[in-house]
C-alpha positions as YAML, in Angstrom:
chain: A
units: angstrom
residues:
- id: 1
  name: MET
  ca: [-134.49, 38.69, -26.77]
- id: 2
  name: VAL
  ca: [-137.53, 40.77, -28.42]
- id: 3
  name: LEU
  ca: [-141.16, 39.70, -28.05]
- id: 4
  name: PRO
  ca: [-143.73, 40.65, -30.42]
- id: 5
  name: GLU
  ca: [-146.03, 43.28, -28.79]
- id: 6
  name: LYS
  ca: [-149.70, 44.07, -30.14]
- id: 7
  name: LYS
  ca: [-149.53, 47.34, -32.05]
- id: 8
  name: THR
  ca: [-151.64, 50.32, -30.59]
- id: 9
  name: TYR
  ca: [-152.98, 52.47, -33.12]
- id: 10
  name: GLY
  ca: [-153.75, 56.26, -33.14]
- id: 11
  name: TYR
  ca: [-155.21, 58.50, -35.90]
- id: 12
  name: ARG
  ca: [-152.98, 60.34, -38.32]
- id: 13
  name: GLU
  ca: [-155.85, 63.09, -38.38]
- id: 14
  name: ARG
  ca: [-155.53, 63.59, -34.70]
- id: 15
  name: ASN
  ca: [-154.46, 67.40, -33.46]
- id: 16
  name: GLU
  ca: [-152.15, 67.03, -30.81]
- id: 17
  name: GLU
  ca: [-152.41, 70.71, -29.78]
- id: 18
  name: GLN
  ca: [-156.18, 70.06, -29.10]
- id: 19
  name: ARG
  ca: [-155.53, 66.73, -27.39]
- id: 20
  name: ALA
  ca: [-152.94, 68.78, -25.03]
- id: 21
  name: GLU
  ca: [-155.81, 71.58, -24.35]
- id: 22
  name: PHE
  ca: [-158.13, 68.84, -23.54]
- id: 23
  name: LEU
  ca: [-155.94, 67.15, -21.31]
- id: 24
  name: ASN
  ca: [-154.73, 70.39, -19.36]
- id: 25
  name: TYR
  ca: [-158.74, 71.39, -19.11]
- id: 26
  name: ILE
  ca: [-159.47, 68.08, -17.58]
- id: 27
  name: SER
  ca: [-156.44, 67.96, -15.29]
- id: 28
  name: GLN
  ca: [-158.06, 70.87, -13.33]
- id: 29
  name: TYR
  ca: [-160.83, 68.64, -11.85]
- id: 30
  name: ALA
  ca: [-161.01, 65.62, -9.86]
- id: 31
  name: TYR
  ca: [-161.75, 62.35, -11.88]
- id: 32
  name: GLN
  ca: [-164.96, 61.99, -9.81]
- id: 33
  name: ARG
  ca: [-166.45, 64.75, -11.87]
- id: 34
  name: PHE
  ca: [-166.15, 62.91, -15.10]
- id: 35
  name: VAL
  ca: [-169.08, 61.07, -16.82]
- id: 36
  name: TYR
  ca: [-167.62, 59.41, -20.06]
- id: 37
  name: VAL
  ca: [-170.37, 58.62, -22.44]
- id: 38
  name: ASP
  ca: [-169.95, 56.31, -25.59]
- id: 39
  name: GLU
  ca: [-171.53, 53.90, -27.84]
- id: 40
  name: ALA
  ca: [-170.75, 50.39, -29.04]
- id: 41
  name: GLY
  ca: [-172.10, 47.60, -31.14]
- id: 42
  name: VAL
  ca: [-171.61, 43.80, -31.30]
- id: 43
  name: ASP
  ca: [-172.80, 41.14, -33.49]
- id: 44
  name: ASP
  ca: [-173.27, 37.30, -33.38]
- id: 45
  name: THR
  ca: [-170.09, 36.90, -35.36]
- id: 46
  name: GLU
  ca: [-167.91, 38.00, -32.28]
- id: 47
  name: ASP
  ca: [-165.56, 35.37, -31.99]
- id: 48
  name: TYR
  ca: [-162.34, 34.74, -29.83]
- id: 49
  name: PRO
  ca: [-159.58, 34.43, -32.32]
- id: 50
  name: TYR
  ca: [-157.60, 31.74, -30.20]
- id: 51
  name: GLY
  ca: [-157.84, 28.11, -29.74]
- id: 52
  name: TRP
  ca: [-155.92, 25.04, -28.64]
- id: 53
  name: CYS
  ca: [-154.12, 22.70, -30.87]
- id: 54
  name: ASP
  ca: [-150.88, 20.81, -31.30]
- id: 55
  name: LYS
  ca: [-148.03, 23.19, -31.84]
- id: 56
  name: SER
  ca: [-147.39, 21.67, -35.32]
- id: 57
  name: GLN
  ca: [-151.11, 22.33, -36.39]
- id: 58
  name: ARG
  ca: [-153.18, 25.22, -37.32]
- id: 59
  name: TYR
  ca: [-156.30, 25.86, -35.46]
- id: 60
  name: TYR
  ca: [-159.29, 25.81, -37.61]
- id: 61
  name: ASP
  ca: [-162.98, 26.35, -36.79]
- id: 62
  name: LEU
  ca: [-166.19, 27.50, -38.85]
- id: 63
  name: LYS
  ca: [-168.22, 30.49, -38.01]
- id: 64
  name: LEU
  ca: [-171.17, 32.50, -39.79]
- id: 65
  name: GLY
  ca: [-170.11, 34.38, -42.88]
- id: 66
  name: HIS
  ca: [-172.77, 36.90, -42.47]
- id: 67
  name: LYS
  ca: [-174.13, 38.81, -39.28]
- id: 68
  name: THR
  ca: [-177.71, 37.56, -38.19]
- id: 69
  name: GLU
  ca: [-178.16, 39.79, -35.09]
- id: 70
  name: ARG
  ca: [-176.51, 43.25, -34.15]
- id: 71
  name: ILE
  ca: [-176.93, 44.73, -30.71]
- id: 72
  name: SER
  ca: [-175.85, 48.30, -29.82]
- id: 73
  name: LEU
  ca: [-175.18, 49.72, -26.37]
- id: 74
  name: ILE
  ca: [-175.12, 53.06, -24.77]
- id: 75
  name: ALA
  ca: [-173.74, 53.69, -21.34]
- id: 76
  name: ALA
  ca: [-171.59, 56.12, -19.35]
- id: 77
  name: SER
  ca: [-168.55, 55.50, -17.00]
- id: 78
  name: CYS
  ca: [-167.98, 57.42, -13.76]
- id: 79
  name: CYS
  ca: [-165.45, 56.62, -11.39]
- id: 80
  name: ARG
  ca: [-164.87, 53.42, -13.13]
- id: 81
  name: GLN
  ca: [-168.57, 52.37, -12.77]
- id: 82
  name: ILE
  ca: [-170.81, 51.83, -15.53]
- id: 83
  name: ILE
  ca: [-174.27, 53.91, -15.29]
- id: 84
  name: ALA
  ca: [-177.20, 54.10, -17.50]
- id: 85
  name: PRO
  ca: [-176.49, 51.28, -19.92]
- id: 86
  name: ILE
  ca: [-179.07, 50.42, -22.51]
- id: 87
  name: THR
  ca: [-179.05, 47.96, -25.37]
- id: 88
  name: PHE
  ca: [-181.21, 48.31, -28.52]
- id: 89
  name: THR
  ca: [-181.29, 46.91, -32.11]
- id: 90
  name: GLY
  ca: [-179.62, 49.01, -34.87]
- id: 91
  name: TYR
  ca: [-177.59, 52.25, -34.93]
- id: 92
  name: CYS
  ca: [-177.31, 55.48, -32.76]
- id: 93
  name: ASN
  ca: [-179.11, 58.50, -34.09]
- id: 94
  name: THR
  ca: [-179.69, 62.18, -32.38]
- id: 95
  name: GLU
  ca: [-183.26, 61.12, -31.29]
- id: 96
  name: LEU
  ca: [-181.87, 57.97, -29.66]
- id: 97
  name: ILE
  ca: [-179.31, 59.54, -27.87]
- id: 98
  name: LYS
  ca: [-181.42, 62.56, -26.71]
- id: 99
  name: MET
  ca: [-183.97, 59.93, -25.42]
- id: 100
  name: TRP
  ca: [-181.01, 58.07, -23.52]
- id: 101
  name: VAL
  ca: [-179.76, 61.32, -22.17]
- id: 102
  name: GLU
  ca: [-183.18, 62.47, -20.78]
- id: 103
  name: PHE
  ca: [-184.24, 59.28, -19.32]
- id: 104
  name: PHE
  ca: [-181.28, 57.20, -18.28]
- id: 105
  name: LEU
  ca: [-178.32, 59.66, -17.96]
- id: 106
  name: VAL
  ca: [-179.72, 62.57, -16.33]
- id: 107
  name: PRO
  ca: [-181.26, 61.07, -13.41]
- id: 108
  name: GLU
  ca: [-177.75, 59.50, -12.83]
- id: 109
  name: LEU
  ca: [-175.94, 62.75, -13.09]
- id: 110
  name: LEU
  ca: [-174.76, 65.12, -9.78]
- id: 111
  name: PRO
  ca: [-174.72, 68.70, -10.24]
- id: 112
  name: GLY
  ca: [-171.16, 69.83, -11.33]
- id: 113
  name: GLN
  ca: [-170.21, 66.74, -13.39]
- id: 114
  name: ILE
  ca: [-168.71, 66.94, -16.53]
- id: 115
  name: VAL
  ca: [-170.18, 64.77, -19.12]
- id: 116
  name: ILE
  ca: [-167.61, 63.91, -21.98]
- id: 117
  name: MET
  ca: [-168.56, 62.55, -25.40]
- id: 118
  name: ASP
  ca: [-166.90, 62.17, -28.66]
- id: 119
  name: GLN
  ca: [-167.30, 63.97, -31.89]
- id: 120
  name: ALA
  ca: [-170.04, 62.08, -33.18]
- id: 121
  name: SER
  ca: [-172.55, 64.09, -35.25]
- id: 122
  name: PHE
  ca: [-175.48, 62.56, -32.93]
- id: 123
  name: HIS
  ca: [-173.96, 64.10, -29.95]
- id: 124
  name: LYS
  ca: [-173.90, 67.74, -30.85]
- id: 125
  name: SER
  ca: [-177.75, 68.32, -30.75]
- id: 126
  name: ALA
  ca: [-178.41, 71.65, -28.81]
- id: 127
  name: GLN
  ca: [-181.25, 69.73, -26.97]
- id: 128
  name: ILE
  ca: [-178.66, 67.35, -25.53]
- id: 129
  name: LYS
  ca: [-176.44, 69.87, -24.32]
- id: 130
  name: GLN
  ca: [-179.65, 71.69, -22.77]
- id: 131
  name: LEU
  ca: [-180.66, 68.38, -20.98]
- id: 132
  name: ILE
  ca: [-177.14, 68.20, -19.60]
- id: 133
  name: GLU
  ca: [-176.86, 72.08, -18.62]
- id: 134
  name: MET
  ca: [-180.34, 71.68, -16.80]
- id: 135
  name: ALA
  ca: [-178.96, 68.80, -14.82]
- id: 136
  name: GLY
  ca: [-176.26, 71.32, -13.52]
- id: 137
  name: CYS
  ca: [-173.64, 69.66, -15.43]
- id: 138
  name: GLU
  ca: [-171.33, 70.56, -18.30]
- id: 139
  name: LEU
  ca: [-170.75, 69.01, -21.78]
- id: 140
  name: VAL
  ca: [-167.48, 68.58, -23.19]
- id: 141
  name: PHE
  ca: [-166.28, 67.25, -26.45]
- id: 142
  name: LEU
  ca: [-163.11, 65.05, -26.74]
- id: 143
  name: PRO
  ca: [-160.79, 66.20, -29.33]
- id: 144
  name: PRO
  ca: [-161.42, 64.78, -32.86]
- id: 145
  name: TYR
  ca: [-159.79, 61.31, -33.43]
- id: 146
  name: SER
  ca: [-159.21, 60.67, -29.75]
- id: 147
  name: PRO
  ca: [-161.01, 57.70, -28.63]
- id: 148
  name: ASP
  ca: [-158.01, 56.96, -26.52]
- id: 149
  name: LEU
  ca: [-159.10, 59.71, -24.36]
- id: 150
  name: ASN
  ca: [-162.33, 58.24, -23.65]
- id: 151
  name: LYS
  ca: [-162.29, 56.08, -20.48]
- id: 152
  name: ILE
  ca: [-165.11, 54.10, -21.25]
- id: 153
  name: GLU
  ca: [-163.51, 52.62, -24.36]
- id: 154
  name: LYS
  ca: [-161.62, 49.93, -21.80]
- id: 155
  name: PHE
  ca: [-164.94, 48.78, -20.69]
- id: 156
  name: TRP
  ca: [-166.02, 48.07, -24.19]
- id: 157
  name: ALA
  ca: [-162.89, 46.33, -25.04]
- id: 158
  name: ARG
  ca: [-163.46, 44.08, -21.80]
- id: 159
  name: LEU
  ca: [-166.95, 43.45, -22.64]
- id: 160
  name: LYS
  ca: [-166.38, 42.44, -26.07]
- id: 161
  name: HIS
  ca: [-163.46, 40.15, -24.91]
- id: 162
  name: HIS
  ca: [-165.68, 38.61, -22.45]
- id: 163
  name: LEU
  ca: [-168.43, 38.26, -25.35]
- id: 164
  name: ARG
  ca: [-165.95, 36.39, -27.66]
- id: 165
  name: LYS
  ca: [-165.18, 33.92, -25.06]
- id: 166
  name: THR
  ca: [-168.70, 32.95, -23.89]
- id: 167
  name: LEU
  ca: [-170.92, 33.95, -26.48]
- id: 168
  name: ASP
  ca: [-171.70, 30.25, -27.35]
- id: 169
  name: GLN
  ca: [-172.74, 29.58, -23.82]
- id: 170
  name: PHE
  ca: [-175.88, 31.76, -23.98]
- id: 171
  name: ASP
  ca: [-179.32, 31.62, -26.10]
- id: 172
  name: GLY
  ca: [-178.60, 34.61, -28.12]
- id: 173
  name: LEU
  ca: [-176.68, 37.56, -28.27]
- id: 174
  name: GLN
  ca: [-178.81, 39.67, -25.87]
- id: 175
  name: ASN
  ca: [-178.71, 37.17, -23.14]
- id: 176
  name: ALA
  ca: [-174.65, 37.24, -23.38]
- id: 177
  name: ILE
  ca: [-174.81, 40.93, -23.35]
- id: 178
  name: ASP
  ca: [-176.80, 41.05, -20.28]
- id: 179
  name: ASN
  ca: [-174.83, 38.68, -18.76]
- id: 180
  name: ALA
  ca: [-171.52, 40.57, -19.49]
- id: 181
  name: LEU
  ca: [-173.17, 43.68, -18.29]
- id: 182
  name: ARG
  ca: [-173.87, 42.17, -14.81]
- id: 183
  name: LEU
  ca: [-170.49, 40.61, -14.36]
- id: 184
  name: LEU
  ca: [-168.39, 43.59, -15.63]
- id: 185
  name: SER
  ca: [-170.43, 46.65, -14.58]
...
């Protein structure tokens, strides 16, 4: 008997040669040296898409048809630990990432670590690279269209799953996120 399996997507635009080069490069180092950086956003329409009802019934529920609150997060992951997490309202830009790197990430870095970021345009500032290098670290970019190679993505998935299940237990999205960060970090 074949059971349905959740489909995992990749991107057609990704370059397998660049992915292989990246994997070969990081295979030369111990995983403790890697610091994976990423951003995520959540809003108050996050919902757990399952519920309990009689087998012969369809489960119905009501939810907001529009977002009323959106909170973004920036964090890094090293050795399966979340470091330097911050939350803010709105979207990322170069100035915000630069401020986060300077005041939150760099104090957590150890010389010799390798900071890995995706190809987002706001990561490519010369000032960000300089801040990381002044901390004695190296900045490496993931191959394009390769979020699956960023280890912090699994944390974001766990965090969002937790929020979907518990959001209605908290007074506000920020409180739910703060709780999830405490529990999952």
